[in-house]
Amino acid sequence: MDWGLKNRISRIIKPATGRTVMLAVDHGYFLGPTTGLEIPKETIEPLLPYADSLMLTRGVLRTSVDPEKSPPIVLRVSGGTSILSELSNEGRTVSIKDAVRLNVSAVAISVFVGAQYERQTLLGLAELIDEAEEYGIGVLAVTAVGKDMVRDARYLGLCCRIAAELGAHIVKTYYCEDFDKVVASCPVPIVVAGGKKISERDALKLAYDSIQNGAVGVDMGRNIFQSESPVSMIKAVRAIVHKNADVDSAFELFNSLKSRGSKKE
Ligand code: R5P
């Protein structure tokens, strides 16, 4: 790995622990004004000090994040579809030139294995890697799951391995039973998506199980920004990811921070 690429990846996966808490706020690119992200700046700002990196689109980055206070950026560069259309029909939405101008640490693109436009998205990943590597920019492959796909270790293992074989530097996927097998057969680091909002304790358990089974971290969105206390939640997730806290102590931390802070915190 060349110096620039290694340096950028180390901004995301912190060398001190080898782990990362990525904050995902890119949902609007196909979901529109997602609950909790109606006014992105208001949601994002209080969470910034606790996010190892921020995953978002160019539009939200430019309008809602102060360039002088920004954590490392993982820029979503795929899209072109909405929840009203065939989601797997994604294409590229941002040039590498603009990603360089925005000084991002990595770019993120979805692949839809087993879906209608599988080939297009996989070749899109390969092409993006070729372009990004010219500038030492990392590529995060997001293993997007269609409605009919079973999220089991066999399927997610297939998605992660294909993304890694094509050259992705980090892969983002979902947690599942036998997750250690998914991790073992993927030669690059894996981060786990949070998925739909669940209870805070369950989301902390998801983070804990992911780490215990070999993920290097989480790329969590709704279970942080839709929490009744987003700052308390991201701090509790950090305790699990970076300090090896167990679920009970992280949940206790969440509750004590929540009771001390304001609702938004
Ligand atoms: C989905 O493809 C988006 O990239 C989200 O960033 C991702 O799903 C993570 O967010 P959440 O934890 O809300 O699932």
PDB file of C-alpha atoms and ligand atoms in Angstrom:
ATOM      1  CA  MET A   1       0.000   0.000   0.000  1.00  0.00           C
ATOM      2  CA  ASP A   2       1.498   3.369  -0.906  1.00  0.00           C
ATOM      3  CA  TRP A   3       2.170   6.075   1.678  1.00  0.00           C
ATOM      4  CA  GLY A   4      -0.752   8.345   0.838  1.00  0.00           C
ATOM      5  CA  LEU A   5      -3.272   5.525   0.799  1.00  0.00           C
ATOM      6  CA  LYS A   6      -1.955   4.086   4.065  1.00  0.00           C
ATOM      7  CA  ASN A   7      -2.086   7.525   5.648  1.00  0.00           C
ATOM      8  CA  ARG A   8      -5.681   8.080   4.540  1.00  0.00           C
ATOM      9  CA  ILE A   9      -6.847   4.643   5.706  1.00  0.00           C
ATOM     10  CA  SER A  10      -5.187   5.288   9.088  1.00  0.00           C
ATOM     11  CA  ARG A  11      -7.319   8.412   9.489  1.00  0.00           C
ATOM     12  CA  ILE A  12     -10.370   6.136   9.349  1.00  0.00           C
ATOM     13  CA  ILE A  13      -9.153   2.993  11.152  1.00  0.00           C
ATOM     14  CA  LYS A  14      -7.332   4.449  14.132  1.00  0.00           C
ATOM     15  CA  PRO A  15      -3.867   2.891  14.574  1.00  0.00           C
ATOM     16  CA  ALA A  16      -4.085   3.173  18.389  1.00  0.00           C
ATOM     17  CA  THR A  17      -6.809   0.510  18.554  1.00  0.00           C
ATOM     18  CA  GLY A  18      -7.008  -0.763  14.972  1.00  0.00           C
ATOM     19  CA  ARG A  19     -10.697   0.108  15.090  1.00  0.00           C
ATOM     20  CA  THR A  20     -13.151   2.741  13.950  1.00  0.00           C
ATOM     21  CA  VAL A  21     -16.500   4.353  14.703  1.00  0.00           C
ATOM     22  CA  MET A  22     -17.765   5.719  11.411  1.00  0.00           C
ATOM     23  CA  LEU A  23     -20.865   7.879  11.475  1.00  0.00           C
ATOM     24  CA  ALA A  24     -23.090   7.217   8.437  1.00  0.00           C
ATOM     25  CA  VAL A  25     -25.318  10.103   7.403  1.00  0.00           C
ATOM     26  CA  ASP A  26     -25.546   9.419   3.665  1.00  0.00           C
ATOM     27  CA  HIS A  27     -29.083   7.997   3.739  1.00  0.00           C
ATOM     28  CA  GLY A  28     -30.647  10.944   1.897  1.00  0.00           C
ATOM     29  CA  TYR A  29     -28.957   9.960  -1.363  1.00  0.00           C
ATOM     30  CA  PHE A  30     -31.747   7.481  -2.033  1.00  0.00           C
ATOM     31  CA  LEU A  31     -34.158   7.927   0.927  1.00  0.00           C
ATOM     32  CA  GLY A  32     -34.562  11.722   0.840  1.00  0.00           C
ATOM     33  CA  PRO A  33     -35.099  13.485   4.202  1.00  0.00           C
ATOM     34  CA  THR A  34     -34.684  10.461   6.481  1.00  0.00           C
ATOM     35  CA  THR A  35     -36.041  10.788  10.031  1.00  0.00           C
ATOM     36  CA  GLY A  36     -33.402  12.503  12.139  1.00  0.00           C
ATOM     37  CA  LEU A  37     -31.577  13.909   9.118  1.00  0.00           C
ATOM     38  CA  GLU A  38     -34.183  16.444   7.990  1.00  0.00           C
ATOM     39  CA  ILE A  39     -31.720  19.251   8.764  1.00  0.00           C
ATOM     40  CA  PRO A  40     -28.371  17.472   8.438  1.00  0.00           C
ATOM     41  CA  LYS A  41     -26.230  20.203  10.008  1.00  0.00           C
ATOM     42  CA  GLU A  42     -28.246  20.170  13.255  1.00  0.00           C
ATOM     43  CA  THR A  43     -27.935  16.404  13.573  1.00  0.00           C
ATOM     44  CA  ILE A  44     -24.327  16.081  12.531  1.00  0.00           C
ATOM     45  CA  GLU A  45     -22.630  18.933  14.402  1.00  0.00           C
ATOM     46  CA  PRO A  46     -22.911  17.671  18.004  1.00  0.00           C
ATOM     47  CA  LEU A  47     -21.718  14.212  16.920  1.00  0.00           C
ATOM     48  CA  LEU A  48     -18.602  15.306  15.035  1.00  0.00           C
ATOM     49  CA  PRO A  49     -16.163  15.227  17.979  1.00  0.00           C
ATOM     50  CA  TYR A  50     -16.973  11.533  18.527  1.00  0.00           C
ATOM     51  CA  ALA A  51     -16.920  10.265  14.934  1.00  0.00           C
ATOM     52  CA  ASP A  52     -13.661   8.767  13.654  1.00  0.00           C
ATOM     53  CA  SER A  53     -14.976   9.503  10.192  1.00  0.00           C
ATOM     54  CA  LEU A  54     -18.116  10.792   8.568  1.00  0.00           C
ATOM     55  CA  MET A  55     -19.772   8.977   5.657  1.00  0.00           C
ATOM     56  CA  LEU A  56     -21.918  11.276   3.570  1.00  0.00           C
ATOM     57  CA  THR A  57     -22.663  12.755   0.150  1.00  0.00           C
ATOM     58  CA  ARG A  58     -20.987  15.719  -1.513  1.00  0.00           C
ATOM     59  CA  GLY A  59     -24.095  17.879  -1.113  1.00  0.00           C
ATOM     60  CA  VAL A  60     -24.386  17.395   2.633  1.00  0.00           C
ATOM     61  CA  LEU A  61     -20.630  17.754   3.110  1.00  0.00           C
ATOM     62  CA  ARG A  62     -20.556  21.108   1.349  1.00  0.00           C
ATOM     63  CA  THR A  63     -23.648  22.534   3.017  1.00  0.00           C
ATOM     64  CA  SER A  64     -23.580  21.064   6.477  1.00  0.00           C
ATOM     65  CA  VAL A  65     -20.010  20.411   7.654  1.00  0.00           C
ATOM     66  CA  ASP A  66     -17.557  23.155   8.603  1.00  0.00           C
ATOM     67  CA  PRO A  67     -14.314  22.420   6.694  1.00  0.00           C
ATOM     68  CA  GLU A  68     -12.310  23.616   9.705  1.00  0.00           C
ATOM     69  CA  LYS A  69     -13.980  21.169  12.089  1.00  0.00           C
ATOM     70  CA  SER A  70     -14.419  18.131   9.890  1.00  0.00           C
ATOM     71  CA  PRO A  71     -13.395  14.612  10.836  1.00  0.00           C
ATOM     72  CA  PRO A  72     -11.952  12.448   8.020  1.00  0.00           C
ATOM     73  CA  ILE A  73     -14.486  12.068   5.235  1.00  0.00           C
ATOM     74  CA  VAL A  74     -15.710   8.917   3.498  1.00  0.00           C
ATOM     75  CA  LEU A  75     -17.561  10.315   0.517  1.00  0.00           C
ATOM     76  CA  ARG A  76     -20.428   8.411  -1.073  1.00  0.00           C
ATOM     77  CA  VAL A  77     -19.865   8.503  -4.806  1.00  0.00           C
ATOM     78  CA  SER A  78     -22.606   6.155  -6.000  1.00  0.00           C
ATOM     79  CA  GLY A  79     -26.302   6.875  -6.485  1.00  0.00           C
ATOM     80  CA  GLY A  80     -28.749   7.873  -9.162  1.00  0.00           C
ATOM     81  CA  THR A  81     -31.651   5.802  -7.837  1.00  0.00           C
ATOM     82  CA  SER A  82     -34.325   6.323  -5.174  1.00  0.00           C
ATOM     83  CA  ILE A  83     -36.550   4.106  -3.056  1.00  0.00           C
ATOM     84  CA  LEU A  84     -39.102   4.533  -5.840  1.00  0.00           C
ATOM     85  CA  SER A  85     -36.882   2.856  -8.445  1.00  0.00           C
ATOM     86  CA  GLU A  86     -34.656  -0.213  -8.922  1.00  0.00           C
ATOM     87  CA  LEU A  87     -32.006   0.429  -6.279  1.00  0.00           C
ATOM     88  CA  SER A  88     -29.318  -1.730  -7.851  1.00  0.00           C
ATOM     89  CA  ASN A  89     -29.255   0.491 -10.949  1.00  0.00           C
ATOM     90  CA  GLU A  90     -26.681   2.813  -9.332  1.00  0.00           C
ATOM     91  CA  GLY A  91     -23.966   4.705 -11.129  1.00  0.00           C
ATOM     92  CA  ARG A  92     -21.149   7.111 -10.217  1.00  0.00           C
ATOM     93  CA  THR A  93     -22.207  10.498  -8.870  1.00  0.00           C
ATOM     94  CA  VAL A  94     -18.873  12.199  -8.093  1.00  0.00           C
ATOM     95  CA  SER A  95     -15.601  12.393 -10.029  1.00  0.00           C
ATOM     96  CA  ILE A  96     -12.311  11.506  -8.382  1.00  0.00           C
ATOM     97  CA  LYS A  97     -11.175  15.045  -9.178  1.00  0.00           C
ATOM     98  CA  ASP A  98     -13.919  16.421  -6.930  1.00  0.00           C
ATOM     99  CA  ALA A  99     -13.159  13.844  -4.225  1.00  0.00           C
ATOM    100  CA  VAL A 100      -9.538  15.092  -4.253  1.00  0.00           C
ATOM    101  CA  ARG A 101     -10.740  18.712  -4.107  1.00  0.00           C
ATOM    102  CA  LEU A 102     -12.862  17.825  -1.070  1.00  0.00           C
ATOM    103  CA  ASN A 103      -9.804  16.198   0.541  1.00  0.00           C
ATOM    104  CA  VAL A 104     -11.603  12.961   1.371  1.00  0.00           C
ATOM    105  CA  SER A 105      -9.915   9.990   2.997  1.00  0.00           C
ATOM    106  CA  ALA A 106     -11.973   7.412   1.131  1.00  0.00           C
ATOM    107  CA  VAL A 107     -14.819   7.104  -1.329  1.00  0.00           C
ATOM    108  CA  ALA A 108     -17.765   4.740  -0.868  1.00  0.00           C
ATOM    109  CA  ILE A 109     -19.744   2.851  -3.500  1.00  0.00           C
ATOM    110  CA  SER A 110     -22.453   0.206  -3.213  1.00  0.00           C
ATOM    111  CA  VAL A 111     -22.352  -3.192  -4.887  1.00  0.00           C
ATOM    112  CA  PHE A 112     -25.533  -5.200  -5.356  1.00  0.00           C
ATOM    113  CA  VAL A 113     -24.573  -8.872  -5.566  1.00  0.00           C
ATOM    114  CA  GLY A 114     -27.401 -11.069  -6.873  1.00  0.00           C
ATOM    115  CA  ALA A 115     -29.484  -8.081  -7.941  1.00  0.00           C
ATOM    116  CA  GLN A 116     -30.561  -6.986 -11.412  1.00  0.00           C
ATOM    117  CA  TYR A 117     -27.601  -4.645 -11.955  1.00  0.00           C
ATOM    118  CA  GLU A 118     -24.956  -6.728 -10.177  1.00  0.00           C
ATOM    119  CA  ARG A 119     -22.471  -6.567 -13.090  1.00  0.00           C
ATOM    120  CA  GLN A 120     -22.769  -2.801 -13.495  1.00  0.00           C
ATOM    121  CA  THR A 121     -22.138  -2.147  -9.803  1.00  0.00           C
ATOM    122  CA  LEU A 122     -19.237  -4.592  -9.534  1.00  0.00           C
ATOM    123  CA  LEU A 123     -17.494  -3.176 -12.591  1.00  0.00           C
ATOM    124  CA  GLY A 124     -18.234   0.284 -11.184  1.00  0.00           C
ATOM    125  CA  LEU A 125     -16.376  -0.692  -7.997  1.00  0.00           C
ATOM    126  CA  ALA A 126     -13.381  -1.962  -9.985  1.00  0.00           C
ATOM    127  CA  GLU A 127     -13.247   1.209 -12.071  1.00  0.00           C
ATOM    128  CA  LEU A 128     -13.502   3.424  -8.985  1.00  0.00           C
ATOM    129  CA  ILE A 129     -10.615   1.544  -7.330  1.00  0.00           C
ATOM    130  CA  ASP A 130      -8.423   2.113 -10.396  1.00  0.00           C
ATOM    131  CA  GLU A 131      -9.178   5.847 -10.326  1.00  0.00           C
ATOM    132  CA  ALA A 132      -8.978   6.337  -6.551  1.00  0.00           C
ATOM    133  CA  GLU A 133      -5.696   4.460  -6.192  1.00  0.00           C
ATOM    134  CA  GLU A 134      -4.041   6.859  -8.641  1.00  0.00           C
ATOM    135  CA  TYR A 135      -4.460   9.517  -5.941  1.00  0.00           C
ATOM    136  CA  GLY A 136      -3.960   7.308  -2.900  1.00  0.00           C
ATOM    137  CA  ILE A 137      -7.621   7.524  -1.916  1.00  0.00           C
ATOM    138  CA  GLY A 138      -9.231   4.542  -0.192  1.00  0.00           C
ATOM    139  CA  VAL A 139     -12.348   2.763  -1.417  1.00  0.00           C
ATOM    140  CA  LEU A 140     -15.066   1.466   0.891  1.00  0.00           C
ATOM    141  CA  ALA A 141     -17.342  -1.080  -0.795  1.00  0.00           C
ATOM    142  CA  VAL A 142     -20.854  -1.204   0.659  1.00  0.00           C
ATOM    143  CA  THR A 143     -22.504  -4.595   0.241  1.00  0.00           C
ATOM    144  CA  ALA A 144     -26.055  -3.389  -0.333  1.00  0.00           C
ATOM    145  CA  VAL A 145     -28.717  -6.010   0.189  1.00  0.00           C
ATOM    146  CA  GLY A 146     -31.810  -6.244  -2.011  1.00  0.00           C
ATOM    147  CA  LYS A 147     -35.263  -6.938  -0.556  1.00  0.00           C
ATOM    148  CA  ASP A 148     -35.178 -10.609  -1.514  1.00  0.00           C
ATOM    149  CA  MET A 149     -31.642 -11.364  -0.314  1.00  0.00           C
ATOM    150  CA  VAL A 150     -31.120 -13.442   2.810  1.00  0.00           C
ATOM    151  CA  ARG A 151     -28.605 -11.757   5.086  1.00  0.00           C
ATOM    152  CA  ASP A 152     -26.743 -14.898   6.091  1.00  0.00           C
ATOM    153  CA  ALA A 153     -23.028 -15.685   6.321  1.00  0.00           C
ATOM    154  CA  ARG A 154     -23.010 -17.488   2.980  1.00  0.00           C
ATOM    155  CA  TYR A 155     -24.491 -14.557   1.074  1.00  0.00           C
ATOM    156  CA  LEU A 156     -22.697 -11.757   2.944  1.00  0.00           C
ATOM    157  CA  GLY A 157     -19.463 -13.742   2.778  1.00  0.00           C
ATOM    158  CA  LEU A 158     -19.882 -13.914  -1.005  1.00  0.00           C
ATOM    159  CA  CYS A 159     -20.495 -10.144  -1.260  1.00  0.00           C
ATOM    160  CA  CYS A 160     -17.572  -9.181   0.989  1.00  0.00           C
ATOM    161  CA  ARG A 161     -15.152 -11.553  -0.717  1.00  0.00           C
ATOM    162  CA  ILE A 162     -16.051 -10.308  -4.193  1.00  0.00           C
ATOM    163  CA  ALA A 163     -15.609  -6.687  -3.090  1.00  0.00           C
ATOM    164  CA  ALA A 164     -12.217  -7.512  -1.577  1.00  0.00           C
ATOM    165  CA  GLU A 165     -11.129  -9.508  -4.643  1.00  0.00           C
ATOM    166  CA  LEU A 166     -11.900  -6.486  -6.825  1.00  0.00           C
ATOM    167  CA  GLY A 167      -9.582  -4.437  -4.610  1.00  0.00           C
ATOM    168  CA  ALA A 168     -11.753  -2.604  -2.047  1.00  0.00           C
ATOM    169  CA  HIS A 169      -9.678  -1.390   0.918  1.00  0.00           C
ATOM    170  CA  ILE A 170     -12.521  -1.650   3.456  1.00  0.00           C
ATOM    171  CA  VAL A 171     -15.833  -3.491   3.144  1.00  0.00           C
ATOM    172  CA  LYS A 172     -19.051  -2.531   4.858  1.00  0.00           C
ATOM    173  CA  THR A 173     -21.650  -5.192   5.438  1.00  0.00           C
ATOM    174  CA  TYR A 174     -24.343  -6.379   7.843  1.00  0.00           C
ATOM    175  CA  TYR A 175     -23.896  -8.456  10.957  1.00  0.00           C
ATOM    176  CA  CYS A 176     -25.241 -12.026  10.801  1.00  0.00           C
ATOM    177  CA  GLU A 177     -24.991 -15.369  12.547  1.00  0.00           C
ATOM    178  CA  ASP A 178     -21.527 -16.950  12.007  1.00  0.00           C
ATOM    179  CA  PHE A 179     -20.141 -13.498  11.252  1.00  0.00           C
ATOM    180  CA  ASP A 180     -16.643 -14.720  12.137  1.00  0.00           C
ATOM    181  CA  LYS A 181     -16.767 -16.811   8.936  1.00  0.00           C
ATOM    182  CA  VAL A 182     -17.556 -13.713   6.874  1.00  0.00           C
ATOM    183  CA  VAL A 183     -14.584 -11.942   8.470  1.00  0.00           C
ATOM    184  CA  ALA A 184     -12.233 -14.906   8.073  1.00  0.00           C
ATOM    185  CA  SER A 185     -12.861 -15.190   4.342  1.00  0.00           C
ATOM    186  CA  CYS A 186     -12.505 -11.468   3.640  1.00  0.00           C
ATOM    187  CA  PRO A 187      -8.868 -10.345   3.360  1.00  0.00           C
ATOM    188  CA  VAL A 188      -9.595  -6.660   4.073  1.00  0.00           C
ATOM    189  CA  PRO A 189     -11.106  -4.952   7.156  1.00  0.00           C
ATOM    190  CA  ILE A 190     -14.878  -5.117   7.608  1.00  0.00           C
ATOM    191  CA  VAL A 191     -17.130  -2.486   9.211  1.00  0.00           C
ATOM    192  CA  VAL A 192     -20.708  -3.265  10.153  1.00  0.00           C
ATOM    193  CA  ALA A 193     -23.753  -1.158   9.262  1.00  0.00           C
ATOM    194  CA  GLY A 194     -26.257  -0.499  12.004  1.00  0.00           C
ATOM    195  CA  GLY A 195     -29.427  -1.014   9.947  1.00  0.00           C
ATOM    196  CA  LYS A 196     -32.911   0.098  10.953  1.00  0.00           C
ATOM    197  CA  LYS A 197     -33.434   1.695  14.372  1.00  0.00           C
ATOM    198  CA  ILE A 198     -33.635  -0.845  17.173  1.00  0.00           C
ATOM    199  CA  SER A 199     -33.428  -0.328  20.938  1.00  0.00           C
ATOM    200  CA  GLU A 200     -30.212   1.253  22.203  1.00  0.00           C
ATOM    201  CA  ARG A 201     -29.282  -1.893  24.091  1.00  0.00           C
ATOM    202  CA  ASP A 202     -29.808  -4.075  21.013  1.00  0.00           C
ATOM    203  CA  ALA A 203     -27.753  -1.681  18.874  1.00  0.00           C
ATOM    204  CA  LEU A 204     -24.937  -1.788  21.428  1.00  0.00           C
ATOM    205  CA  LYS A 205     -25.134  -5.582  21.390  1.00  0.00           C
ATOM    206  CA  LEU A 206     -24.874  -5.485  17.594  1.00  0.00           C
ATOM    207  CA  ALA A 207     -21.727  -3.348  17.868  1.00  0.00           C
ATOM    208  CA  TYR A 208     -20.310  -5.652  20.552  1.00  0.00           C
ATOM    209  CA  ASP A 209     -21.020  -8.857  18.593  1.00  0.00           C
ATOM    210  CA  SER A 210     -19.530  -7.318  15.448  1.00  0.00           C
ATOM    211  CA  ILE A 211     -16.285  -6.432  17.220  1.00  0.00           C
ATOM    212  CA  GLN A 212     -16.058  -9.744  19.067  1.00  0.00           C
ATOM    213  CA  ASN A 213     -16.436 -11.578  15.766  1.00  0.00           C
ATOM    214  CA  GLY A 214     -13.693  -9.646  14.009  1.00  0.00           C
ATOM    215  CA  ALA A 215     -15.126  -6.448  12.544  1.00  0.00           C
ATOM    216  CA  VAL A 216     -12.776  -3.455  12.849  1.00  0.00           C
ATOM    217  CA  GLY A 217     -15.686  -1.214  13.707  1.00  0.00           C
ATOM    218  CA  VAL A 218     -19.106   0.042  12.815  1.00  0.00           C
ATOM    219  CA  ASP A 219     -20.410   2.424  10.199  1.00  0.00           C
ATOM    220  CA  MET A 220     -23.557   3.295  12.083  1.00  0.00           C
ATOM    221  CA  GLY A 221     -26.248   5.795  11.195  1.00  0.00           C
ATOM    222  CA  ARG A 222     -29.879   5.500  12.314  1.00  0.00           C
ATOM    223  CA  ASN A 223     -29.100   3.780  15.604  1.00  0.00           C
ATOM    224  CA  ILE A 224     -27.054   6.832  16.525  1.00  0.00           C
ATOM    225  CA  PHE A 225     -28.829   9.826  15.021  1.00  0.00           C
ATOM    226  CA  GLN A 226     -32.348   8.465  15.660  1.00  0.00           C
ATOM    227  CA  SER A 227     -31.496   7.630  19.270  1.00  0.00           C
ATOM    228  CA  GLU A 228     -33.273   9.615  21.967  1.00  0.00           C
ATOM    229  CA  SER A 229     -29.792  10.772  22.958  1.00  0.00           C
ATOM    230  CA  PRO A 230     -27.443  10.645  19.934  1.00  0.00           C
ATOM    231  CA  VAL A 231     -24.282  11.913  21.673  1.00  0.00           C
ATOM    232  CA  SER A 232     -24.727   9.476  24.574  1.00  0.00           C
ATOM    233  CA  MET A 233     -25.223   6.689  22.044  1.00  0.00           C
ATOM    234  CA  ILE A 234     -22.129   7.402  19.967  1.00  0.00           C
ATOM    235  CA  LYS A 235     -20.069   7.643  23.162  1.00  0.00           C
ATOM    236  CA  ALA A 236     -21.394   4.251  24.293  1.00  0.00           C
ATOM    237  CA  VAL A 237     -20.601   2.755  20.870  1.00  0.00           C
ATOM    238  CA  ARG A 238     -17.078   4.198  21.145  1.00  0.00           C
ATOM    239  CA  ALA A 239     -16.640   2.485  24.516  1.00  0.00           C
ATOM    240  CA  ILE A 240     -17.396  -0.876  22.886  1.00  0.00           C
ATOM    241  CA  VAL A 241     -15.287  -0.306  19.776  1.00  0.00           C
ATOM    242  CA  HIS A 242     -12.237   1.397  21.266  1.00  0.00           C
ATOM    243  CA  LYS A 243     -12.270   0.304  24.913  1.00  0.00           C
ATOM    244  CA  ASN A 244     -13.635  -3.233  24.652  1.00  0.00           C
ATOM    245  CA  ALA A 245     -16.565  -2.366  26.934  1.00  0.00           C
ATOM    246  CA  ASP A 246     -19.217  -5.068  27.267  1.00  0.00           C
ATOM    247  CA  VAL A 247     -22.876  -4.494  26.445  1.00  0.00           C
ATOM    248  CA  ASP A 248     -24.013  -3.942  30.047  1.00  0.00           C
ATOM    249  CA  SER A 249     -21.370  -1.348  30.856  1.00  0.00           C
ATOM    250  CA  ALA A 250     -21.875   0.458  27.536  1.00  0.00           C
ATOM    251  CA  PHE A 251     -25.623   0.568  28.111  1.00  0.00           C
ATOM    252  CA  GLU A 252     -25.056   1.832  31.636  1.00  0.00           C
ATOM    253  CA  LEU A 253     -22.802   4.544  30.205  1.00  0.00           C
ATOM    254  CA  PHE A 254     -25.499   5.455  27.669  1.00  0.00           C
ATOM    255  CA  ASN A 255     -28.130   5.782  30.410  1.00  0.00           C
ATOM    256  CA  SER A 256     -25.954   7.821  32.734  1.00  0.00           C
ATOM    257  CA  LEU A 257     -24.872  10.211  29.945  1.00  0.00           C
ATOM    258  CA  LYS A 258     -28.475  10.519  28.777  1.00  0.00           C
ATOM    259  CA  SER A 259     -29.755  11.380  32.234  1.00  0.00           C
ATOM    260  CA  ARG A 260     -27.046  14.029  32.644  1.00  0.00           C
ATOM    261  CA  GLY A 261     -27.375  15.634  29.214  1.00  0.00           C
ATOM    262  CA  SER A 262     -30.034  17.468  27.260  1.00  0.00           C
ATOM    263  CA  LYS A 263     -32.328  15.516  24.912  1.00  0.00           C
ATOM    264  CA  LYS A 264     -30.250  16.309  21.801  1.00  0.00           C
ATOM    265  CA  GLU A 265     -27.116  15.187  23.575  1.00  0.00           C
TER     266      GLU A 265
HETATM  267  C1  R5P B   1     -26.804   2.543   3.145  1.00  0.00           C
HETATM  268  O1  R5P B   1     -26.376   2.038   2.108  1.00  0.00           O
HETATM  269  C2  R5P B   1     -26.184   3.698   3.694  1.00  0.00           C
HETATM  270  O2  R5P B   1     -24.934   3.762   3.094  1.00  0.00           O
HETATM  271  C3  R5P B   1     -26.002   3.810   5.194  1.00  0.00           C
HETATM  272  O3  R5P B   1     -24.865   4.561   5.410  1.00  0.00           O
HETATM  273  C4  R5P B   1     -25.819   2.518   5.916  1.00  0.00           C
HETATM  274  O4  R5P B   1     -26.941   1.719   5.763  1.00  0.00           O
HETATM  275  C5  R5P B   1     -25.449   2.695   7.398  1.00  0.00           C
HETATM  276  O5  R5P B   1     -26.401   3.325   8.086  1.00  0.00           O
HETATM  277  P1  R5P B   1     -27.373   2.579   9.099  1.00  0.00           P
HETATM  278  O6  R5P B   1     -26.545   2.279  10.301  1.00  0.00           O
HETATM  279  O7  R5P B   1     -28.453   3.560   9.366  1.00  0.00           O
HETATM  280  O8  R5P B   1     -27.853   1.319   8.420  1.00  0.00           O
END
